Tab-separated table of C-alpha atoms and ligand atoms in Angstrom:
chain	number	residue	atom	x	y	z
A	1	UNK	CA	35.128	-7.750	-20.720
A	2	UNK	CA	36.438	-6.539	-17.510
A	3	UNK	CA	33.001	-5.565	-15.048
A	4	UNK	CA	31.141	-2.412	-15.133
A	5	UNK	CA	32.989	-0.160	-11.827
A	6	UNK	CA	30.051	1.467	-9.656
A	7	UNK	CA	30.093	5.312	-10.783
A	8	UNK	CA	30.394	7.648	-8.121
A	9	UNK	CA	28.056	10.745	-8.444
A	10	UNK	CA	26.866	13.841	-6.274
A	11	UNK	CA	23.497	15.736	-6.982
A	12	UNK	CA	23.463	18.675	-5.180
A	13	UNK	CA	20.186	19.268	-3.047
A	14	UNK	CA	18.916	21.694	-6.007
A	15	UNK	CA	19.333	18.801	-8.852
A	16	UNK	CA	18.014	16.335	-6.494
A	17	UNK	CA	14.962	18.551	-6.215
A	18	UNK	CA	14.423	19.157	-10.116
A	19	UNK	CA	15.163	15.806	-10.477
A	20	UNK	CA	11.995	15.347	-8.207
A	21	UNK	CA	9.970	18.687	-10.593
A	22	UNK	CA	10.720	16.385	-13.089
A	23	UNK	CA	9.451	12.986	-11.544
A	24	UNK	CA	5.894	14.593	-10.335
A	25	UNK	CA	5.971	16.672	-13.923
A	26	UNK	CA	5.566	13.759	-15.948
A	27	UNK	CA	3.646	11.605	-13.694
A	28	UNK	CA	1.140	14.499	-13.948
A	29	UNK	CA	1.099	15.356	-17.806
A	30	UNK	CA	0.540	11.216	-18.294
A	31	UNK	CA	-2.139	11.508	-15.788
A	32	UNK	CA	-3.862	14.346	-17.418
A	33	UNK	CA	-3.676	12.809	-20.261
A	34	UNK	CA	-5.728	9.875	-19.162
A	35	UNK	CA	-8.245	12.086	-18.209
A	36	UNK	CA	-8.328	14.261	-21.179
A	37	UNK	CA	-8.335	11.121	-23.441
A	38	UNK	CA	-11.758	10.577	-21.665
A	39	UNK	CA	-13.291	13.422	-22.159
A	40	UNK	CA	-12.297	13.281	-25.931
A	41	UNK	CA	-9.862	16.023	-26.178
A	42	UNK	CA	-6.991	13.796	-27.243
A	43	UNK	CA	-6.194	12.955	-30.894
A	44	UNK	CA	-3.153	11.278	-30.730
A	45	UNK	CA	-3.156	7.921	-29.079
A	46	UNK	CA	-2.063	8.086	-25.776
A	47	UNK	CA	0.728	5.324	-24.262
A	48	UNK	CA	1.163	6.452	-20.995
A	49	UNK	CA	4.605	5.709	-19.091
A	50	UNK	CA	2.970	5.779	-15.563
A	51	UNK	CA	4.795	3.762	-13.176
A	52	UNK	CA	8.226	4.113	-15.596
A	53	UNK	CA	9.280	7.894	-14.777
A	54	UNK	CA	12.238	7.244	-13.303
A	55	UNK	CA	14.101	5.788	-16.290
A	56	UNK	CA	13.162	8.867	-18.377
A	57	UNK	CA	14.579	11.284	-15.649
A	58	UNK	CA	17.248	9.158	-14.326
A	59	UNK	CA	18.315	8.669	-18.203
A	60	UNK	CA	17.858	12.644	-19.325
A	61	UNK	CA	19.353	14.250	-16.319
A	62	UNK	CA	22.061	16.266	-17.228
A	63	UNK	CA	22.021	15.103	-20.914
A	64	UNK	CA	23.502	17.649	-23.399
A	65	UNK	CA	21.040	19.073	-25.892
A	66	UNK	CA	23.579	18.072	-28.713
A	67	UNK	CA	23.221	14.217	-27.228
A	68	UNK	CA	20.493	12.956	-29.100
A	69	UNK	CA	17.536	10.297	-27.725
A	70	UNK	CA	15.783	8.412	-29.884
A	71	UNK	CA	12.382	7.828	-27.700
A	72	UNK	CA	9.511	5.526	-28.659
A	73	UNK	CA	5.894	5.497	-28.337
A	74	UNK	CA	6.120	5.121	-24.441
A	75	UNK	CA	8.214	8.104	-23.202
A	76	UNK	CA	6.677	11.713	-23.705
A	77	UNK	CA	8.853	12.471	-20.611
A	78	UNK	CA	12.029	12.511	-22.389
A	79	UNK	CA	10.671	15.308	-24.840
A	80	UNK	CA	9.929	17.409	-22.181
A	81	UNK	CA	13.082	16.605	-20.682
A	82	UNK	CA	14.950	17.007	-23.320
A	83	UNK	CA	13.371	20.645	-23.618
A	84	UNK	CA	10.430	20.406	-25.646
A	85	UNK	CA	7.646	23.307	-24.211
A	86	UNK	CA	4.564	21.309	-22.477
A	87	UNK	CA	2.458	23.430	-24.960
A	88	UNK	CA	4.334	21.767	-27.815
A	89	UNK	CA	4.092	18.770	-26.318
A	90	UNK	CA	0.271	19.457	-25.368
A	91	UNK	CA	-1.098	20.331	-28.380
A	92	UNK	CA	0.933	17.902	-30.229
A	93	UNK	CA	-1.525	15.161	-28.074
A	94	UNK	CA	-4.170	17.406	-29.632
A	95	UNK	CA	-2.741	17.545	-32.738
A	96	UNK	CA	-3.410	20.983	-32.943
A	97	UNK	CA	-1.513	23.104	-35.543
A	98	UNK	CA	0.990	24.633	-32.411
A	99	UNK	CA	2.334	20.676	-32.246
A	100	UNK	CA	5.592	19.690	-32.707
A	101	UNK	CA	4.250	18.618	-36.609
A	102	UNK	CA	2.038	20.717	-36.850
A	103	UNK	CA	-1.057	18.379	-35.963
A	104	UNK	CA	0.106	16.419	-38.980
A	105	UNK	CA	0.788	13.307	-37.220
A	106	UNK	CA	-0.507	11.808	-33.491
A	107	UNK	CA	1.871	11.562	-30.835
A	108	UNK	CA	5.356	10.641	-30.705
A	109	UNK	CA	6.587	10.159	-34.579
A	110	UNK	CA	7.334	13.815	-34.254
A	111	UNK	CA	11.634	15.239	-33.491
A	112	UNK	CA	13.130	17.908	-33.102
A	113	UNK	CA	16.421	17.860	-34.137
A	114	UNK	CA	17.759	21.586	-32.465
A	115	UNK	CA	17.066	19.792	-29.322
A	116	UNK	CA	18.375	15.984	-29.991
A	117	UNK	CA	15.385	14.282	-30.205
A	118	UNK	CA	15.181	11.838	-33.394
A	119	UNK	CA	11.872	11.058	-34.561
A	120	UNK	CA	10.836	7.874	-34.949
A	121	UNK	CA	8.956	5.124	-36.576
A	122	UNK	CA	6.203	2.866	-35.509
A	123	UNK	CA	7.881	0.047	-36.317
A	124	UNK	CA	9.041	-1.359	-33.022
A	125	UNK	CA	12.790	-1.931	-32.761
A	126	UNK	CA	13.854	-0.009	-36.141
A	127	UNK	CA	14.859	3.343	-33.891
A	128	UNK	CA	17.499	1.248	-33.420
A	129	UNK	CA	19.927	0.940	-36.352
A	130	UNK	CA	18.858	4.682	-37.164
A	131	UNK	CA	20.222	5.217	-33.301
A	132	UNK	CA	24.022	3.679	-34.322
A	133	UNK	CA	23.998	5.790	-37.351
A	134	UNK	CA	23.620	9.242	-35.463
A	135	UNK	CA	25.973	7.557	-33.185
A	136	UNK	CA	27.970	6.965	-35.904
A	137	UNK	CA	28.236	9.992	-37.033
A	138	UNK	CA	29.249	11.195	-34.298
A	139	UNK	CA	31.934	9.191	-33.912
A	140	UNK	CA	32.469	10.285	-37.331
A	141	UNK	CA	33.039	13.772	-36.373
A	142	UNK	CA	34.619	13.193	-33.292
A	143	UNK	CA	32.985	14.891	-30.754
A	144	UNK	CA	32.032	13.494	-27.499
A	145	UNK	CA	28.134	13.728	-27.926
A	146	UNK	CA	26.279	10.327	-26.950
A	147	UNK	CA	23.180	8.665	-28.099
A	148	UNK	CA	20.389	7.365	-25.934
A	149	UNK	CA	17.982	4.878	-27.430
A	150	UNK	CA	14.914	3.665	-25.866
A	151	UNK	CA	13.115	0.346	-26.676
A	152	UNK	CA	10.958	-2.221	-24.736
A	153	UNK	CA	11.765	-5.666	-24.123
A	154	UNK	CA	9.107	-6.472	-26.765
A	155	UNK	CA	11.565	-4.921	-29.131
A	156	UNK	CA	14.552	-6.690	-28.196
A	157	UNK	CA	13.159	-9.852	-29.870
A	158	UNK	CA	13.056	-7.896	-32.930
A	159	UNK	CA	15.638	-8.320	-35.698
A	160	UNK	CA	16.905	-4.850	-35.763
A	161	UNK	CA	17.241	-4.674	-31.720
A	162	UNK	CA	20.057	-7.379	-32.948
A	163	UNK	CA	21.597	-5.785	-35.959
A	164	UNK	CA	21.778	-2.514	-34.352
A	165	UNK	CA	23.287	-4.025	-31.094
A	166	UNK	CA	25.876	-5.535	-33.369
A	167	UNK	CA	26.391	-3.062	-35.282
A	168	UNK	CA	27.068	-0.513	-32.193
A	169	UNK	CA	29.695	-3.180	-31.030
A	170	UNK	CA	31.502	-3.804	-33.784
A	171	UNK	CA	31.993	0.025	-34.458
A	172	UNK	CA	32.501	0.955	-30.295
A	173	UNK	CA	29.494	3.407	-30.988
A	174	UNK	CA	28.980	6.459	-28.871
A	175	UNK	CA	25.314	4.963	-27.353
A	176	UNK	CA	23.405	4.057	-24.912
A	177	UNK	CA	20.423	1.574	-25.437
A	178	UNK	CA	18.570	1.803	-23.019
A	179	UNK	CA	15.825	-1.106	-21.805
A	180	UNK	CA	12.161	-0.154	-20.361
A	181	UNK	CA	11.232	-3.658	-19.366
A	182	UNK	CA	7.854	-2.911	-18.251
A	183	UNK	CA	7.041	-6.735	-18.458
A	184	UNK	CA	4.522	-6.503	-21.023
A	185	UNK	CA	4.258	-6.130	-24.614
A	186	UNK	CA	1.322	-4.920	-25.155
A	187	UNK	CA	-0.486	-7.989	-23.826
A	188	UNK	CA	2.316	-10.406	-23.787
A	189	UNK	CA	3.849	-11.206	-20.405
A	190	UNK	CA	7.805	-11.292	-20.726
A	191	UNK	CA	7.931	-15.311	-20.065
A	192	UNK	CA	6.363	-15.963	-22.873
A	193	UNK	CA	8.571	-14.026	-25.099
A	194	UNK	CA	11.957	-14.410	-23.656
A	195	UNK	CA	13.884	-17.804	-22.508
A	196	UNK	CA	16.429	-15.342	-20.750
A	197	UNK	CA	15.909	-13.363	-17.493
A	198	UNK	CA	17.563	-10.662	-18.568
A	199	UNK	CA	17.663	-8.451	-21.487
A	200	UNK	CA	20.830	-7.210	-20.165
A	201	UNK	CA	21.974	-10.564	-21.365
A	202	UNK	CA	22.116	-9.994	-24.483
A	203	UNK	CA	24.788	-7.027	-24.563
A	204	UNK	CA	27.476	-9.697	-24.508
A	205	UNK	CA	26.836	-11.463	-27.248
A	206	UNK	CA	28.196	-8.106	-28.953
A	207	UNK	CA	31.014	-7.684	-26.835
A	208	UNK	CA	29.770	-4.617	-25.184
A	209	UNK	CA	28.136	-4.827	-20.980
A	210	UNK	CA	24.332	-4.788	-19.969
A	211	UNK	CA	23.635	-3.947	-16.855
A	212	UNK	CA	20.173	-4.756	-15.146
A	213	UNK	CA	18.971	-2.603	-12.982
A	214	UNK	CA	15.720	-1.050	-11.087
A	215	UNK	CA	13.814	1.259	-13.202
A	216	UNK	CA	12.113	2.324	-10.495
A	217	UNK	CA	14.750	4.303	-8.469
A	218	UNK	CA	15.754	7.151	-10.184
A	219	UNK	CA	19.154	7.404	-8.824
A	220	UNK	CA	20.182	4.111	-9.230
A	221	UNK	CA	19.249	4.912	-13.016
A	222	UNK	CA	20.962	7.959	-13.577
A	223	UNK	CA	24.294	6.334	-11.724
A	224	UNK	CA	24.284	3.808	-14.228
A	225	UNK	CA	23.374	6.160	-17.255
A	226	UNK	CA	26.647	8.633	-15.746
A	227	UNK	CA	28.551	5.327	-16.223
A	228	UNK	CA	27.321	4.255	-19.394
A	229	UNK	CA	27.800	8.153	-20.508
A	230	UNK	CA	31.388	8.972	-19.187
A	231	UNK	CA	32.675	5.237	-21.342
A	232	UNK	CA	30.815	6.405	-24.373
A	233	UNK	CA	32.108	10.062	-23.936
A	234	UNK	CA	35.526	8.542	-23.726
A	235	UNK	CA	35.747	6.099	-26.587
A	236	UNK	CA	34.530	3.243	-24.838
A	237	UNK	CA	31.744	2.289	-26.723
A	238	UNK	CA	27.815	0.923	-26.540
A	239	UNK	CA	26.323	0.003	-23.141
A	240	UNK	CA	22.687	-1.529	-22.825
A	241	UNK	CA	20.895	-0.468	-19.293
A	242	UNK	CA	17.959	-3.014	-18.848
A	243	UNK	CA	15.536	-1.313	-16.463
A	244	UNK	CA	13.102	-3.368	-14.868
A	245	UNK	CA	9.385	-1.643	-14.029
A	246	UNK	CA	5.950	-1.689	-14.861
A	247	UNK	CA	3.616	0.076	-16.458
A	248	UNK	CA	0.480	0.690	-14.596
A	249	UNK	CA	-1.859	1.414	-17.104
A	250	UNK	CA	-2.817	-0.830	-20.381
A	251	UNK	CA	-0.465	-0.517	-23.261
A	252	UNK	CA	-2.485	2.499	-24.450
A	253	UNK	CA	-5.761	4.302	-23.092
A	254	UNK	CA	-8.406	1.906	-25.316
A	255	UNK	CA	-6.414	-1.317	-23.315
A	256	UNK	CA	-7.912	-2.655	-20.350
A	257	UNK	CA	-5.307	-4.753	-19.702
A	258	UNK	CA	-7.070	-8.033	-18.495
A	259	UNK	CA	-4.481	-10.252	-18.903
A	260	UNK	CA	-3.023	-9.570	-15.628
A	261	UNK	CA	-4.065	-9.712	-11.993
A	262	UNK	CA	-5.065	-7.119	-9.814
A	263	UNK	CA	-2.504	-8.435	-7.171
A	264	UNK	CA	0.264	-7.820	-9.812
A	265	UNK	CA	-0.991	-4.137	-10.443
A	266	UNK	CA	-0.695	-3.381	-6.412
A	267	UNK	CA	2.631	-5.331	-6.077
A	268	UNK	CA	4.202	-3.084	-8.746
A	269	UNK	CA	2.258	0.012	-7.303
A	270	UNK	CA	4.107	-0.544	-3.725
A	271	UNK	CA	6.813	0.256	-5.826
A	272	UNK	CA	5.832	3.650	-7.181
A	273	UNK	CA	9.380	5.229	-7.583
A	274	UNK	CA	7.993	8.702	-6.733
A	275	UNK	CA	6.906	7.950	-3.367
A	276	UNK	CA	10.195	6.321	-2.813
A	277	UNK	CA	12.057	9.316	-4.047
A	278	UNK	CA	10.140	11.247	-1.853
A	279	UNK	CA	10.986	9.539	1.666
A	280	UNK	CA	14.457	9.677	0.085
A	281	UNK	CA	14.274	13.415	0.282
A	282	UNK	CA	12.535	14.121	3.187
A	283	UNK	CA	14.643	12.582	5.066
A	284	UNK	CA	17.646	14.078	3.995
A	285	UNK	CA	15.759	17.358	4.456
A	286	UNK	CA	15.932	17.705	0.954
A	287	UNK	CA	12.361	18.337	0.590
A	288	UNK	CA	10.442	20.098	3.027
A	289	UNK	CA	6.382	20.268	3.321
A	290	UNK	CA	6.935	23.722	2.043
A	291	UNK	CA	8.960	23.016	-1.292
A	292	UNK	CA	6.503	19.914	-2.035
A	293	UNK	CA	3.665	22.159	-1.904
A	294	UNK	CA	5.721	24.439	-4.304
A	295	UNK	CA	6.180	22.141	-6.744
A	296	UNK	CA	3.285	20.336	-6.793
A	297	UNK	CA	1.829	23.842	-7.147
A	298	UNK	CA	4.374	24.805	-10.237
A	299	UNK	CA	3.184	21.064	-11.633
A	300	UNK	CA	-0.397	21.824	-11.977
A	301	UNK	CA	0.215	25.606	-13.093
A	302	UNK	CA	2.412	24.339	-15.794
A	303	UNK	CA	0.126	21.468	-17.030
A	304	UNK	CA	-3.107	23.605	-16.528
A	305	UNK	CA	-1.516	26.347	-18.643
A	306	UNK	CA	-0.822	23.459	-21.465
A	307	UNK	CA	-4.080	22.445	-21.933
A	308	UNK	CA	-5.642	25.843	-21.956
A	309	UNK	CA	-3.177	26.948	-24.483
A	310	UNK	CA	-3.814	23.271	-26.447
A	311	UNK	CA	-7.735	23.777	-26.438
A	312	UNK	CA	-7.741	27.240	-27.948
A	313	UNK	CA	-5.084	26.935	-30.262
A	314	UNK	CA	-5.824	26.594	-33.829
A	315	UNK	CA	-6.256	23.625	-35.691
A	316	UNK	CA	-4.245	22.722	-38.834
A	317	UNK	CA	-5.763	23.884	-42.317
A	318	UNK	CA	-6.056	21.512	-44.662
A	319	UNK	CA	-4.165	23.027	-47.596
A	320	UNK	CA	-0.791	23.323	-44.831
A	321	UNK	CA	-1.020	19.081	-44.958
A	322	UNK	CA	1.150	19.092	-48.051
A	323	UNK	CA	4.136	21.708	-46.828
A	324	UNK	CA	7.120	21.288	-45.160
A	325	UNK	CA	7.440	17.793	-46.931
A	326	UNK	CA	10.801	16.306	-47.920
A	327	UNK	CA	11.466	15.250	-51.699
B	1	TPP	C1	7.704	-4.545	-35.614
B	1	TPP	C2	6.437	-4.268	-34.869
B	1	TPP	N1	5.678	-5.284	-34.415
B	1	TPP	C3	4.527	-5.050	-33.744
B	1	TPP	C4	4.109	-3.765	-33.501
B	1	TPP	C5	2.814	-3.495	-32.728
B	1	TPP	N2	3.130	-3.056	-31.374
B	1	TPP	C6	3.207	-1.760	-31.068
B	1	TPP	S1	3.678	-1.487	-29.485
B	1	TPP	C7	3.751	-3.145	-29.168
B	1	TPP	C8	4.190	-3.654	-27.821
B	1	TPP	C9	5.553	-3.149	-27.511
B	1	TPP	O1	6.085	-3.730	-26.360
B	1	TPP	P1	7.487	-3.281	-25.828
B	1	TPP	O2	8.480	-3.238	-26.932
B	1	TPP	O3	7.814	-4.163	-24.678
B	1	TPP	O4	7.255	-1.768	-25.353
B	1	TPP	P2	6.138	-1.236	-24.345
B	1	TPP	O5	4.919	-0.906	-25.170
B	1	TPP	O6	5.902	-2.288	-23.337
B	1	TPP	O7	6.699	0.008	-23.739
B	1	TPP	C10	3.422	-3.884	-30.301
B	1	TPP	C11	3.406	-5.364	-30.390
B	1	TPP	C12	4.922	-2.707	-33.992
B	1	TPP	N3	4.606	-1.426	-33.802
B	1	TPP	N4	6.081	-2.977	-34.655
């Protein structure tokens, strides 16, 4: 396999400062979230991906909506990314009848297909195989739409992380799977699940490249997304993007998350990749004091208007729980 090339790519001030909207967007609904979980307003369980934003951005920007992303329990960003309202996306965390299902299900089991979001499973690892086979089908109808899979590295020691890896390489699939190695799953440090460094690793045992990379700058995650995107686009098959973070919360609200240190927590936090991103801007005169206070202003309009419209919007009736099924 000849080495991945470095992809060359130019955001114009304007994307770079979405791309930043974006950042601070889902930091905030995650941290709201937190909160609201708290007070008891949440029905759904909540997973927050604080700490892991820039893989969701770097990963969506610029994605078509006929791409399709296959998400897991961990990345609420890349439905609103991907274009789902943050009153959907509010009151589906409610579970509130103006949800994505309807408030027939918590969370993120829910798609939408009009926008290229698959839903999936809870079973860790199986959005997998279900990934290749939209990939497949693509390939199928030859267009140049690509599929981006999420997963943890919990999941890659899962069988169908393996089948669907080898499945994607023997066919040259039109995907992306895309690594969140947030060094836990759920309470189990990587070490002790993994004799390998890097999940990345394991791309070449199915003749395809994995590329590791910081999860926590958002350009360096798009660059190698554009990459991964352009060889899919182009008949060039699967790539796996490991990218490495942390999560800074437990694995969901109820967690605690005692099994690691305090000093671990602040290393990772030095790391925040929205403060990064920020410096980045500023001083490139990207961002002025001006346009932060605009966004940050649009941020807490837009998530303020969610949860007003979440808490007075209706809940489900019972009798609805049996339509819209599939048989
Ligand atoms: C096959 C399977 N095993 C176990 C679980 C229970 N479970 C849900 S999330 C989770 C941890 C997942 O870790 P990882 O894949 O690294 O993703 P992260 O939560 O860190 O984002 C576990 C063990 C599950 N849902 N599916």
């Amino acid at each position: 396999m000849a080495p991945i090339k470095r992809t060359k790519f130019k955001l114009s001030p304007e994307q770079l400062l979405e791309m930043f909207y974006w950042l601070k967007l889902i930091r905030g609904f995650d941290e709201r979230l937190s909160i609201l979980v708290r007070q008891g307003k949440v029905r759904s369980g909540v997973y927050t991906g604080i700490g892991q934003e820039a893989i969701v951005v770097g990963t969506c920007f610029g994605l078509r909506r006929e791409d399709f992303i296959c998400p897991l329990h961990r990345d609420l960003g890349t439905f609103l990314m991907k274009g789902v309202e943050p009153r959907a996306m509010m009151s589906q965390m409610f579970g509130k009848s103006t949800g994505l299902s309807k408030g027939r299900d918590s969370a993120l089991h829910s798609g939408v297909s009009e926008l290229g979001i698959f839903g999936n499973t809870s079973m860790l690892g199986a959005n997998l195989p279900v990934a290749d086979g939209l990939a497949l089908t693509f390939k199928m109808e030859q267009n140049d739409n690509v599929v981006v899979a999420y997963f943890g590295e919990g999941a890659s020691n899962v069988g169908d992380f393996h089948e669907a890896l080898n499945f994607a390489g023997v066919q040259n699939l039109p995907i992306i799977f895309v690594c969140e190695n947030n060094q836990y799953a759920y309470s189990v440090p990587v070490e002790k699940s993994m004799a390998i460094d890097d999940v990345a690793d394991r791309a070449q045992g199915y003749g395809f490249d994995g590329v590791a990379i910081n999860g926590n700058d958002v350009l360096a995650v798009y660059q190698a997304t554009q990459g991964a995107l352009a060889r899919a686009r182009s008949g060039d098959g699967p790539t796996l993007i490991e990218c490495k973070t942390y999560r800074w919360h437990g694995h969901s609200e109820h967690d605690k998350a005692f099994y690691r240190t305090d000093e671990e927590l602040a290393m990772w936090k030095s790391r925040d990749p929205i403060p990064t991103f920020t410096t980045y801007l500023q001083t490139r005169n990207v961002l002025t004091d001006d346009k932060l206070k605009a966004i940050e202003e649009r941020v807490k309009a837009t998530i303020d208007d969610a949860v007003e419209f979440s808490t007075n919007a209706p809940d489900p009736k019972p009798d609805e729980a049996v339509s819209d099924l599939y048989a």
